[in-house]
Amino acid sequence: MSPRQQKELLFFSGIALLFVYPIIHANFYFQDDLLRVLQGYTGWETSGRPLASIVQLLLSAAKPYMLIDVAPLTQILAALLLALSAFQFNEYLKREYHKGLIIASALIIVNPFFLFNLSYRFDSFSMALGLFLTVQAFYLPLKSRLGSKASIALLIASMSLYQCDINIFIALAAIE
């Protein structure tokens, strides 16, 4: 990684952590979060998000039906994944158009929709991981069969984490 790329990644990380700090500081629970804390269940597989349950159980080192609240770790990791997503999108712009647009790439982070998603103590990491996988699917060169198949697999994994991430893919395709 070049010094310029390191500065850009640090910039994106700083923005993401700046945006997530008030959410962490507020330290509140959504109704979904309260039920998860009280009953310890995941329940995302019934909503079509089976990978979200697996990721959260791994992250909290818990057994099924014994979910542990590890926030704000989940929210910090989600913010860092948002920063990495913005960085990757900026690298994509550099590769394809020979010019990165830091402000346009930062919109992935300052998107009010995802800022709201960071408020969910349990869901935030899987949502941000889904966004990251969506950006990765878009970032991969599609000139080879392997790239195309990997992109499809990443999109399927993304949809298994958070279905709304497909909107990000549509937005990135529209930019293209």
Tab-separated table of N, CA and C in Angstrom:
chain	number	residue	atom	x	y	z
A	1	MET	N	0.845	-1.166	0.000
A	1	MET	CA	0.000	0.000	0.000
A	1	MET	C	0.897	1.239	0.000
A	2	SER	N	0.634	2.133	-0.902
A	2	SER	CA	1.459	3.336	-1.000
A	2	SER	C	1.105	4.311	0.132
A	3	PRO	N	1.988	5.273	0.402
A	3	PRO	CA	1.687	6.269	1.439
A	3	PRO	C	0.400	7.047	1.141
A	4	ARG	N	0.141	7.310	-0.134
A	4	ARG	CA	-1.087	8.023	-0.486
A	4	ARG	C	-2.315	7.168	-0.164
A	5	GLN	N	-2.254	5.892	-0.474
A	5	GLN	CA	-3.365	4.999	-0.165
A	5	GLN	C	-3.566	4.876	1.341
A	6	GLN	N	-2.477	4.847	2.083
A	6	GLN	CA	-2.588	4.789	3.539
A	6	GLN	C	-3.288	6.035	4.080
A	7	LYS	N	-2.949	7.199	3.534
A	7	LYS	CA	-3.590	8.449	3.969
A	7	LYS	C	-5.071	8.439	3.615
A	8	GLU	N	-5.395	7.935	2.433
A	8	GLU	CA	-6.801	7.874	2.032
A	8	GLU	C	-7.587	6.924	2.923
A	9	LEU	N	-7.016	5.767	3.222
A	9	LEU	CA	-7.688	4.816	4.106
A	9	LEU	C	-7.854	5.402	5.506
A	10	LEU	N	-6.848	6.104	5.983
A	10	LEU	CA	-6.936	6.769	7.281
A	10	LEU	C	-8.014	7.854	7.262
A	11	PHE	N	-8.104	8.587	6.160
A	11	PHE	CA	-9.138	9.616	6.008
A	11	PHE	C	-10.529	8.996	6.078
A	12	PHE	N	-10.751	7.918	5.307
A	12	PHE	CA	-12.052	7.256	5.314
A	12	PHE	C	-12.360	6.668	6.693
A	13	SER	N	-11.358	6.109	7.345
A	13	SER	CA	-11.565	5.547	8.685
A	13	SER	C	-11.926	6.642	9.682
A	14	GLY	N	-11.265	7.786	9.568
A	14	GLY	CA	-11.564	8.910	10.453
A	14	GLY	C	-12.989	9.401	10.282
A	15	ILE	N	-13.430	9.518	9.034
A	15	ILE	CA	-14.818	9.943	8.779
A	15	ILE	C	-15.795	8.928	9.357
A	16	ALA	N	-15.539	7.657	9.123
A	16	ALA	CA	-16.454	6.611	9.601
A	16	ALA	C	-16.526	6.600	11.127
A	17	LEU	N	-15.390	6.687	11.778
A	17	LEU	CA	-15.396	6.676	13.239
A	17	LEU	C	-16.008	7.946	13.808
A	18	LEU	N	-15.824	9.062	13.123
A	18	LEU	CA	-16.454	10.317	13.543
A	18	LEU	C	-17.978	10.208	13.472
A	19	PHE	N	-18.475	9.535	12.439
A	19	PHE	CA	-19.919	9.394	12.291
A	19	PHE	C	-20.503	8.363	13.254
A	20	VAL	N	-19.731	7.362	13.634
A	20	VAL	CA	-20.258	6.328	14.516
A	20	VAL	C	-20.127	6.711	16.003
A	21	TYR	N	-19.246	7.625	16.311
A	21	TYR	CA	-19.040	7.988	17.715
A	21	TYR	C	-20.316	8.445	18.426
A	22	PRO	N	-21.121	9.354	17.862
A	22	PRO	CA	-22.345	9.759	18.582
A	22	PRO	C	-23.301	8.593	18.833
A	23	ILE	N	-23.331	7.641	17.934
A	23	ILE	CA	-24.194	6.477	18.105
A	23	ILE	C	-23.691	5.625	19.270
A	24	ILE	N	-22.393	5.428	19.323
A	24	ILE	CA	-21.815	4.652	20.424
A	24	ILE	C	-22.005	5.389	21.745
A	25	HIS	N	-21.793	6.686	21.712
A	25	HIS	CA	-21.916	7.492	22.926
A	25	HIS	C	-23.352	7.493	23.451
A	26	ALA	N	-24.336	7.495	22.568
A	26	ALA	CA	-25.741	7.480	22.977
A	26	ALA	C	-26.087	6.185	23.710
A	27	ASN	N	-25.489	5.071	23.298
A	27	ASN	CA	-25.635	3.790	23.973
A	27	ASN	C	-27.100	3.407	24.203
A	28	PHE	N	-27.866	3.387	23.125
A	28	PHE	CA	-29.272	3.009	23.267
A	28	PHE	C	-29.562	1.722	22.511
A	29	TYR	N	-30.684	1.116	22.843
A	29	TYR	CA	-31.105	-0.137	22.236
A	29	TYR	C	-32.380	0.079	21.429
A	30	PHE	N	-32.407	-0.498	20.239
A	30	PHE	CA	-33.661	-0.579	19.499
A	30	PHE	C	-34.460	-1.737	20.079
A	31	GLN	N	-35.745	-1.789	19.734
A	31	GLN	CA	-36.588	-2.864	20.252
A	31	GLN	C	-36.024	-4.233	19.865
A	32	ASP	N	-35.550	-4.363	18.631
A	32	ASP	CA	-34.937	-5.625	18.201
A	32	ASP	C	-33.746	-5.980	19.076
A	33	ASP	N	-32.949	-4.965	19.398
A	33	ASP	CA	-31.764	-5.203	20.217
A	33	ASP	C	-32.149	-5.649	21.625
A	34	LEU	N	-33.196	-5.045	22.183
A	34	LEU	CA	-33.623	-5.412	23.532
A	34	LEU	C	-34.057	-6.874	23.601
A	35	LEU	N	-34.808	-7.308	22.601
A	35	LEU	CA	-35.239	-8.705	22.582
A	35	LEU	C	-34.048	-9.643	22.439
A	36	ARG	N	-33.071	-9.237	21.663
A	36	ARG	CA	-31.887	-10.080	21.506
A	36	ARG	C	-31.091	-10.153	22.812
A	37	VAL	N	-31.012	-9.052	23.534
A	37	VAL	CA	-30.298	-9.040	24.808
A	37	VAL	C	-31.036	-9.898	25.841
A	38	LEU	N	-32.351	-9.748	25.890
A	38	LEU	CA	-33.121	-10.473	26.903
A	38	LEU	C	-33.221	-11.962	26.611
A	39	GLN	N	-33.403	-12.308	25.337
A	39	GLN	CA	-33.644	-13.705	24.999
A	39	GLN	C	-32.443	-14.393	24.353
A	40	GLY	N	-31.473	-13.643	23.884
A	40	GLY	CA	-30.253	-14.209	23.330
A	40	GLY	C	-30.403	-14.883	21.977
A	41	TYR	N	-31.441	-14.573	21.228
A	41	TYR	CA	-31.655	-15.228	19.940
A	41	TYR	C	-31.140	-14.361	18.800
A	42	THR	N	-30.892	-14.997	17.674
A	42	THR	CA	-30.490	-14.248	16.483
A	42	THR	C	-31.707	-13.969	15.630
A	43	GLY	N	-32.324	-14.980	15.064
A	43	GLY	CA	-33.569	-14.828	14.331
A	43	GLY	C	-33.461	-14.235	12.942
A	44	TRP	N	-32.269	-13.956	12.473
A	44	TRP	CA	-32.148	-13.343	11.155
A	44	TRP	C	-32.392	-14.342	10.031
A	45	GLU	N	-32.202	-15.628	10.306
A	45	GLU	CA	-32.408	-16.613	9.247
A	45	GLU	C	-33.866	-16.658	8.798
A	46	THR	N	-34.800	-16.326	9.669
A	46	THR	CA	-36.216	-16.289	9.266
A	46	THR	C	-36.520	-15.081	8.386
A	47	SER	N	-35.635	-14.090	8.393
A	47	SER	CA	-35.790	-12.909	7.536
A	47	SER	C	-34.975	-13.031	6.262
A	48	GLY	N	-34.464	-14.213	5.969
A	48	GLY	CA	-33.671	-14.398	4.756
A	48	GLY	C	-32.238	-13.940	4.897
A	49	ARG	N	-31.737	-13.863	6.126
A	49	ARG	CA	-30.373	-13.398	6.382
A	49	ARG	C	-29.588	-14.426	7.193
A	50	PRO	N	-29.422	-15.646	6.661
A	50	PRO	CA	-28.762	-16.691	7.454
A	50	PRO	C	-27.307	-16.386	7.787
A	51	LEU	N	-26.595	-15.735	6.893
A	51	LEU	CA	-25.195	-15.413	7.191
A	51	LEU	C	-25.074	-14.385	8.313
A	52	ALA	N	-26.081	-13.530	8.480
A	52	ALA	CA	-26.053	-12.541	9.557
A	52	ALA	C	-26.051	-13.236	10.913
A	53	SER	N	-26.836	-14.290	11.042
A	53	SER	CA	-26.853	-15.043	12.302
A	53	SER	C	-25.502	-15.691	12.560
A	54	ILE	N	-24.940	-16.300	11.538
A	54	ILE	CA	-23.647	-16.980	11.687
A	54	ILE	C	-22.552	-15.981	12.050
A	55	VAL	N	-22.525	-14.851	11.344
A	55	VAL	CA	-21.497	-13.830	11.600
A	55	VAL	C	-21.603	-13.301	13.022
A	56	GLN	N	-22.817	-13.024	13.472
A	56	GLN	CA	-22.979	-12.474	14.822
A	56	GLN	C	-22.617	-13.493	15.891
A	57	LEU	N	-22.966	-14.746	15.671
A	57	LEU	CA	-22.598	-15.775	16.641
A	57	LEU	C	-21.077	-15.941	16.709
A	58	LEU	N	-20.410	-15.869	15.563
A	58	LEU	CA	-18.944	-15.945	15.554
A	58	LEU	C	-18.317	-14.735	16.226
A	59	LEU	N	-18.868	-13.565	15.937
A	59	LEU	CA	-18.321	-12.333	16.491
A	59	LEU	C	-18.463	-12.284	18.007
A	60	SER	N	-19.560	-12.769	18.513
A	60	SER	CA	-19.760	-12.721	19.963
A	60	SER	C	-19.304	-14.008	20.657
A	61	ALA	N	-18.736	-14.943	19.884
A	61	ALA	CA	-18.255	-16.218	20.433
A	61	ALA	C	-19.332	-16.887	21.269
A	62	ALA	N	-20.535	-16.952	20.707
A	62	ALA	CA	-21.682	-17.468	21.449
A	62	ALA	C	-22.200	-18.758	20.831
A	63	LYS	N	-22.966	-19.471	21.611
A	63	LYS	CA	-23.658	-20.655	21.129
A	63	LYS	C	-25.004	-20.213	20.560
A	64	PRO	N	-25.622	-21.022	19.699
A	64	PRO	CA	-26.954	-20.656	19.202
A	64	PRO	C	-27.912	-20.388	20.374
A	65	TYR	N	-28.701	-19.373	20.225
A	65	TYR	CA	-29.687	-18.937	21.219
A	65	TYR	C	-29.046	-18.416	22.499
A	66	MET	N	-27.801	-18.014	22.429
A	66	MET	CA	-27.126	-17.407	23.572
A	66	MET	C	-26.301	-16.217	23.094
A	67	LEU	N	-26.899	-15.350	22.318
A	67	LEU	CA	-26.205	-14.215	21.729
A	67	LEU	C	-25.727	-13.255	22.817
A	68	ILE	N	-24.524	-12.739	22.658
A	68	ILE	CA	-23.922	-11.838	23.631
A	68	ILE	C	-23.786	-10.454	22.999
A	69	ASP	N	-24.089	-9.431	23.776
A	69	ASP	CA	-23.959	-8.053	23.298
A	69	ASP	C	-22.498	-7.628	23.405
A	70	VAL	N	-21.840	-7.502	22.252
A	70	VAL	CA	-20.440	-7.083	22.239
A	70	VAL	C	-20.287	-5.652	21.716
A	71	ALA	N	-21.411	-4.915	21.666
A	71	ALA	CA	-21.344	-3.519	21.239
A	71	ALA	C	-20.538	-2.746	22.280
A	72	PRO	N	-19.787	-1.780	21.907
A	72	PRO	CA	-19.693	-1.089	20.632
A	72	PRO	C	-18.704	-1.712	19.646
A	73	LEU	N	-18.152	-2.889	19.967
A	73	LEU	CA	-17.226	-3.534	19.044
A	73	LEU	C	-17.874	-3.729	17.669
A	74	THR	N	-19.118	-4.187	17.650
A	74	THR	CA	-19.796	-4.405	16.372
A	74	THR	C	-19.924	-3.104	15.586
A	75	GLN	N	-20.216	-2.027	16.273
A	75	GLN	CA	-20.389	-0.742	15.593
A	75	GLN	C	-19.056	-0.167	15.124
A	76	ILE	N	-18.009	-0.352	15.883
A	76	ILE	CA	-16.686	0.118	15.464
A	76	ILE	C	-16.218	-0.673	14.248
A	77	LEU	N	-16.371	-1.993	14.295
A	77	LEU	CA	-15.992	-2.822	13.150
A	77	LEU	C	-16.834	-2.488	11.923
A	78	ALA	N	-18.109	-2.190	12.139
A	78	ALA	CA	-18.973	-1.791	11.023
A	78	ALA	C	-18.484	-0.480	10.409
A	79	ALA	N	-18.100	0.467	11.240
A	79	ALA	CA	-17.579	1.738	10.731
A	79	ALA	C	-16.304	1.514	9.929
A	80	LEU	N	-15.443	0.644	10.410
A	80	LEU	CA	-14.203	0.362	9.683
A	80	LEU	C	-14.481	-0.354	8.361
A	81	LEU	N	-15.497	-1.219	8.330
A	81	LEU	CA	-15.880	-1.850	7.064
A	81	LEU	C	-16.446	-0.828	6.085
A	82	LEU	N	-17.194	0.142	6.589
A	82	LEU	CA	-17.684	1.221	5.719
A	82	LEU	C	-16.505	2.005	5.148
A	83	ALA	N	-15.510	2.286	5.987
A	83	ALA	CA	-14.322	3.006	5.522
A	83	ALA	C	-13.587	2.199	4.460
A	84	LEU	N	-13.448	0.909	4.684
A	84	LEU	CA	-12.782	0.049	3.714
A	84	LEU	C	-13.578	-0.033	2.409
A	85	SER	N	-14.896	-0.024	2.508
A	85	SER	CA	-15.743	-0.032	1.307
A	85	SER	C	-15.543	1.246	0.491
A	86	ALA	N	-15.522	2.379	1.179
A	86	ALA	CA	-15.299	3.651	0.483
A	86	ALA	C	-13.913	3.682	-0.151
A	87	PHE	N	-12.922	3.173	0.565
A	87	PHE	CA	-11.561	3.119	0.042
A	87	PHE	C	-11.515	2.244	-1.218
A	88	GLN	N	-12.129	1.073	-1.173
A	88	GLN	CA	-12.133	0.169	-2.329
A	88	GLN	C	-12.841	0.807	-3.522
A	89	PHE	N	-13.939	1.503	-3.267
A	89	PHE	CA	-14.639	2.163	-4.366
A	89	PHE	C	-13.771	3.260	-4.970
A	90	ASN	N	-13.046	3.985	-4.137
A	90	ASN	CA	-12.141	5.013	-4.637
A	90	ASN	C	-11.021	4.386	-5.467
A	91	GLU	N	-10.521	3.228	-5.030
A	91	GLU	CA	-9.502	2.519	-5.800
A	91	GLU	C	-10.070	2.041	-7.142
A	92	TYR	N	-11.323	1.635	-7.138
A	92	TYR	CA	-11.975	1.234	-8.388
A	92	TYR	C	-12.025	2.421	-9.353
A	93	LEU	N	-12.409	3.585	-8.850
A	93	LEU	CA	-12.461	4.776	-9.700
A	93	LEU	C	-11.082	5.113	-10.261
A	94	LYS	N	-10.059	4.953	-9.447
A	94	LYS	CA	-8.692	5.198	-9.925
A	94	LYS	C	-8.313	4.209	-11.022
A	95	ARG	N	-8.668	2.942	-10.822
A	95	ARG	CA	-8.307	1.910	-11.795
A	95	ARG	C	-9.036	2.119	-13.121
A	96	GLU	N	-10.310	2.438	-13.046
A	96	GLU	CA	-11.116	2.535	-14.261
A	96	GLU	C	-11.032	3.905	-14.936
A	97	TYR	N	-10.931	4.960	-14.151
A	97	TYR	CA	-10.991	6.317	-14.712
A	97	TYR	C	-9.728	7.121	-14.459
A	98	HIS	N	-8.734	6.508	-13.836
A	98	HIS	CA	-7.441	7.130	-13.559
A	98	HIS	C	-7.555	8.373	-12.689
A	99	LYS	N	-8.650	8.441	-11.930
A	99	LYS	CA	-8.815	9.548	-10.993
A	99	LYS	C	-9.783	9.107	-9.902
A	100	GLY	N	-9.332	9.206	-8.665
A	100	GLY	CA	-10.199	8.885	-7.537
A	100	GLY	C	-11.022	10.097	-7.142
A	101	LEU	N	-12.194	9.855	-6.657
A	101	LEU	CA	-13.066	10.922	-6.181
A	101	LEU	C	-13.369	10.662	-4.711
A	102	ILE	N	-12.550	11.217	-3.854
A	102	ILE	CA	-12.659	10.940	-2.423
A	102	ILE	C	-14.018	11.361	-1.882
A	103	ILE	N	-14.518	12.494	-2.300
A	103	ILE	CA	-15.817	12.975	-1.799
A	103	ILE	C	-16.933	12.041	-2.243
A	104	ALA	N	-16.925	11.614	-3.503
A	104	ALA	CA	-17.948	10.687	-3.989
A	104	ALA	C	-17.835	9.345	-3.276
A	105	SER	N	-16.635	8.892	-3.043
A	105	SER	CA	-16.434	7.622	-2.341
A	105	SER	C	-16.870	7.719	-0.885
A	106	ALA	N	-16.668	8.874	-0.284
A	106	ALA	CA	-17.066	9.064	1.115
A	106	ALA	C	-18.581	9.021	1.289
A	107	LEU	N	-19.337	9.168	0.218
A	107	LEU	CA	-20.792	9.080	0.324
A	107	LEU	C	-21.251	7.704	0.790
A	108	ILE	N	-20.431	6.703	0.585
A	108	ILE	CA	-20.759	5.372	1.112
A	108	ILE	C	-20.819	5.431	2.633
A	109	ILE	N	-19.980	6.238	3.231
A	109	ILE	CA	-19.930	6.344	4.694
A	109	ILE	C	-20.999	7.281	5.220
A	110	VAL	N	-21.136	8.442	4.629
A	110	VAL	CA	-22.039	9.460	5.169
A	110	VAL	C	-23.473	9.288	4.684
A	111	ASN	N	-23.762	8.176	4.096
A	111	ASN	CA	-25.106	7.834	3.664
A	111	ASN	C	-26.012	7.741	4.901
A	112	PRO	N	-27.062	8.561	5.001
A	112	PRO	CA	-27.919	8.524	6.192
A	112	PRO	C	-28.549	7.158	6.447
A	113	PHE	N	-28.818	6.414	5.395
A	113	PHE	CA	-29.413	5.091	5.545
A	113	PHE	C	-28.476	4.168	6.327
A	114	PHE	N	-27.209	4.137	5.956
A	114	PHE	CA	-26.286	3.266	6.671
A	114	PHE	C	-25.901	3.833	8.016
A	115	LEU	N	-25.933	5.127	8.173
A	115	LEU	CA	-25.677	5.714	9.476
A	115	LEU	C	-26.740	5.243	10.460
A	116	PHE	N	-27.977	5.183	10.004
A	116	PHE	CA	-29.063	4.676	10.842
A	116	PHE	C	-28.843	3.200	11.164
A	117	ASN	N	-28.361	2.428	10.192
A	117	ASN	CA	-28.126	1.006	10.421
A	117	ASN	C	-27.036	0.754	11.458
A	118	LEU	N	-26.106	1.675	11.595
A	118	LEU	CA	-25.066	1.519	12.605
A	118	LEU	C	-25.632	1.621	14.017
A	119	SER	N	-26.844	2.151	14.142
A	119	SER	CA	-27.478	2.270	15.452
A	119	SER	C	-27.894	0.925	16.016
A	120	TYR	N	-28.097	-0.059	15.160
A	120	TYR	CA	-28.454	-1.387	15.642
A	120	TYR	C	-27.206	-2.053	16.196
A	121	ARG	N	-27.225	-2.362	17.450
A	121	ARG	CA	-26.045	-2.907	18.125
A	121	ARG	C	-25.664	-4.275	17.582
A	122	PHE	N	-26.640	-5.103	17.265
A	122	PHE	CA	-26.356	-6.451	16.808
A	122	PHE	C	-26.271	-6.549	15.291
A	123	ASP	N	-27.066	-5.797	14.576
A	123	ASP	CA	-27.146	-5.908	13.122
A	123	ASP	C	-26.071	-5.122	12.379
A	124	SER	N	-25.481	-4.136	13.013
A	124	SER	CA	-24.625	-3.191	12.290
A	124	SER	C	-23.466	-3.870	11.567
A	125	PHE	N	-22.821	-4.831	12.201
A	125	PHE	CA	-21.661	-5.453	11.573
A	125	PHE	C	-22.059	-6.254	10.335
A	126	SER	N	-23.107	-7.052	10.435
A	126	SER	CA	-23.510	-7.860	9.274
A	126	SER	C	-24.013	-6.975	8.142
A	127	MET	N	-24.669	-5.869	8.464
A	127	MET	CA	-25.112	-4.940	7.422
A	127	MET	C	-23.917	-4.313	6.708
A	128	ALA	N	-22.934	-3.887	7.482
A	128	ALA	CA	-21.745	-3.274	6.884
A	128	ALA	C	-20.915	-4.308	6.125
A	129	LEU	N	-20.877	-5.539	6.624
A	129	LEU	CA	-20.166	-6.602	5.910
A	129	LEU	C	-20.851	-6.874	4.569
A	130	GLY	N	-22.168	-6.843	4.557
A	130	GLY	CA	-22.907	-7.000	3.306
A	130	GLY	C	-22.583	-5.885	2.324
A	131	LEU	N	-22.497	-4.658	2.819
A	131	LEU	CA	-22.124	-3.536	1.959
A	131	LEU	C	-20.713	-3.719	1.415
A	132	PHE	N	-19.797	-4.149	2.283
A	132	PHE	CA	-18.420	-4.369	1.858
A	132	PHE	C	-18.353	-5.436	0.761
A	133	LEU	N	-19.083	-6.523	0.929
A	133	LEU	CA	-19.087	-7.579	-0.082
A	133	LEU	C	-19.702	-7.090	-1.390
A	134	THR	N	-20.694	-6.223	-1.297
A	134	THR	CA	-21.298	-5.651	-2.504
A	134	THR	C	-20.286	-4.804	-3.260
A	135	VAL	N	-19.556	-3.966	-2.545
A	135	VAL	CA	-18.521	-3.143	-3.180
A	135	VAL	C	-17.432	-4.036	-3.761
A	136	GLN	N	-17.079	-5.109	-3.052
A	136	GLN	CA	-16.079	-6.035	-3.572
A	136	GLN	C	-16.560	-6.704	-4.855
A	137	ALA	N	-17.832	-7.063	-4.911
A	137	ALA	CA	-18.392	-7.668	-6.125
A	137	ALA	C	-18.299	-6.701	-7.291
A	138	PHE	N	-18.499	-5.440	-7.010
A	138	PHE	CA	-18.412	-4.413	-8.042
A	138	PHE	C	-16.961	-4.132	-8.415
A	139	TYR	N	-16.071	-4.209	-7.436
A	139	TYR	CA	-14.662	-3.876	-7.609
A	139	TYR	C	-13.903	-4.918	-8.430
A	140	LEU	N	-14.304	-6.178	-8.318
A	140	LEU	CA	-13.585	-7.251	-9.025
A	140	LEU	C	-13.634	-7.044	-10.532
A	141	PRO	N	-12.525	-7.262	-11.208
A	141	PRO	CA	-12.560	-7.194	-12.676
A	141	PRO	C	-13.406	-8.346	-13.225
A	142	LEU	N	-14.308	-8.033	-14.115
A	142	LEU	CA	-15.223	-9.037	-14.653
A	142	LEU	C	-14.748	-9.594	-15.988
A	143	LYS	N	-13.494	-9.381	-16.331
A	143	LYS	CA	-12.994	-9.804	-17.629
A	143	LYS	C	-12.738	-11.312	-17.695
A	144	SER	N	-12.698	-11.965	-16.556
A	144	SER	CA	-12.458	-13.404	-16.544
A	144	SER	C	-13.676	-14.123	-15.968
A	145	ARG	N	-13.750	-15.406	-16.238
A	145	ARG	CA	-14.844	-16.213	-15.685
A	145	ARG	C	-14.789	-16.238	-14.165
A	146	LEU	N	-13.567	-16.321	-13.643
A	146	LEU	CA	-13.403	-16.373	-12.197
A	146	LEU	C	-13.916	-15.084	-11.547
A	147	GLY	N	-13.605	-13.949	-12.141
A	147	GLY	CA	-14.075	-12.670	-11.608
A	147	GLY	C	-15.585	-12.574	-11.619
A	148	SER	N	-16.209	-13.039	-12.690
A	148	SER	CA	-17.671	-13.000	-12.790
A	148	SER	C	-18.310	-13.916	-11.758
A	149	LYS	N	-17.778	-15.130	-11.635
A	149	LYS	CA	-18.338	-16.080	-10.675
A	149	LYS	C	-18.121	-15.603	-9.239
A	150	ALA	N	-16.967	-15.038	-8.968
A	150	ALA	CA	-16.691	-14.516	-7.628
A	150	ALA	C	-17.622	-13.351	-7.308
A	151	SER	N	-17.888	-12.487	-8.285
A	151	SER	CA	-18.803	-11.367	-8.069
A	151	SER	C	-20.204	-11.859	-7.748
A	152	ILE	N	-20.656	-12.862	-8.467
A	152	ILE	CA	-21.983	-13.423	-8.209
A	152	ILE	C	-22.036	-14.042	-6.814
A	153	ALA	N	-20.988	-14.776	-6.444
A	153	ALA	CA	-20.940	-15.385	-5.110
A	153	ALA	C	-20.933	-14.308	-4.017
A	154	LEU	N	-20.186	-13.227	-4.240
A	154	LEU	CA	-20.160	-12.137	-3.262
A	154	LEU	C	-21.520	-11.456	-3.145
A	155	LEU	N	-22.211	-11.289	-4.255
A	155	LEU	CA	-23.547	-10.686	-4.198
A	155	LEU	C	-24.543	-11.587	-3.468
A	156	ILE	N	-24.451	-12.884	-3.690
A	156	ILE	CA	-25.331	-13.817	-2.979
A	156	ILE	C	-25.031	-13.772	-1.477
A	157	ALA	N	-23.753	-13.755	-1.127
A	157	ALA	CA	-23.376	-13.652	0.288
A	157	ALA	C	-23.859	-12.333	0.878
A	158	SER	N	-23.745	-11.270	0.106
A	158	SER	CA	-24.211	-9.964	0.558
A	158	SER	C	-25.708	-9.974	0.833
A	159	MET	N	-26.449	-10.604	-0.066
A	159	MET	CA	-27.906	-10.684	0.121
A	159	MET	C	-28.269	-11.566	1.316
A	160	SER	N	-27.398	-12.509	1.665
A	160	SER	CA	-27.636	-13.367	2.827
A	160	SER	C	-27.277	-12.658	4.132
A	161	LEU	N	-26.613	-11.521	4.019
A	161	LEU	CA	-26.292	-10.710	5.189
A	161	LEU	C	-27.308	-9.588	5.380
A	162	TYR	N	-27.667	-8.936	4.266
A	162	TYR	CA	-28.612	-7.816	4.343
A	162	TYR	C	-29.111	-7.518	2.933
A	163	GLN	N	-30.378	-7.786	2.695
A	163	GLN	CA	-30.925	-7.704	1.351
A	163	GLN	C	-30.867	-6.296	0.748
A	164	CYS	N	-30.935	-5.286	1.556
A	164	CYS	CA	-30.946	-3.910	1.041
A	164	CYS	C	-29.620	-3.509	0.409
A	165	ASP	N	-28.592	-4.312	0.597
A	165	ASP	CA	-27.307	-4.005	-0.020
A	165	ASP	C	-27.366	-4.049	-1.537
A	166	ILE	N	-28.362	-4.709	-2.085
A	166	ILE	CA	-28.489	-4.741	-3.542
A	166	ILE	C	-28.712	-3.331	-4.088
A	167	ASN	N	-29.310	-2.464	-3.270
A	167	ASN	CA	-29.503	-1.073	-3.705
A	167	ASN	C	-28.159	-0.374	-3.917
A	168	ILE	N	-27.175	-0.712	-3.104
A	168	ILE	CA	-25.842	-0.141	-3.279
A	168	ILE	C	-25.246	-0.617	-4.592
A	169	PHE	N	-25.433	-1.893	-4.903
A	169	PHE	CA	-24.919	-2.421	-6.162
A	169	PHE	C	-25.584	-1.717	-7.346
A	170	ILE	N	-26.876	-1.496	-7.255
A	170	ILE	CA	-27.600	-0.797	-8.329
A	170	ILE	C	-27.072	0.622	-8.464
A	171	ALA	N	-26.814	1.294	-7.337
A	171	ALA	CA	-26.275	2.657	-7.387
A	171	ALA	C	-24.882	2.672	-7.999
A	172	LEU	N	-24.051	1.694	-7.640
A	172	LEU	CA	-22.707	1.631	-8.208
A	172	LEU	C	-22.772	1.331	-9.704
A	173	ALA	N	-23.689	0.462	-10.104
A	173	ALA	CA	-23.860	0.170	-11.529
A	173	ALA	C	-24.347	1.396	-12.284
A	174	ALA	N	-25.197	2.195	-11.646
A	174	ALA	CA	-25.665	3.430	-12.295
A	174	ALA	C	-24.521	4.420	-12.466
A	175	ILE	N	-23.615	4.479	-11.491
A	175	ILE	CA	-22.447	5.356	-11.608
A	175	ILE	C	-21.578	4.886	-12.769
A	176	GLU	N	-21.446	3.580	-12.901
A	176	GLU	CA	-20.646	3.017	-13.983
A	176	GLU	C	-21.234	3.410	-15.331
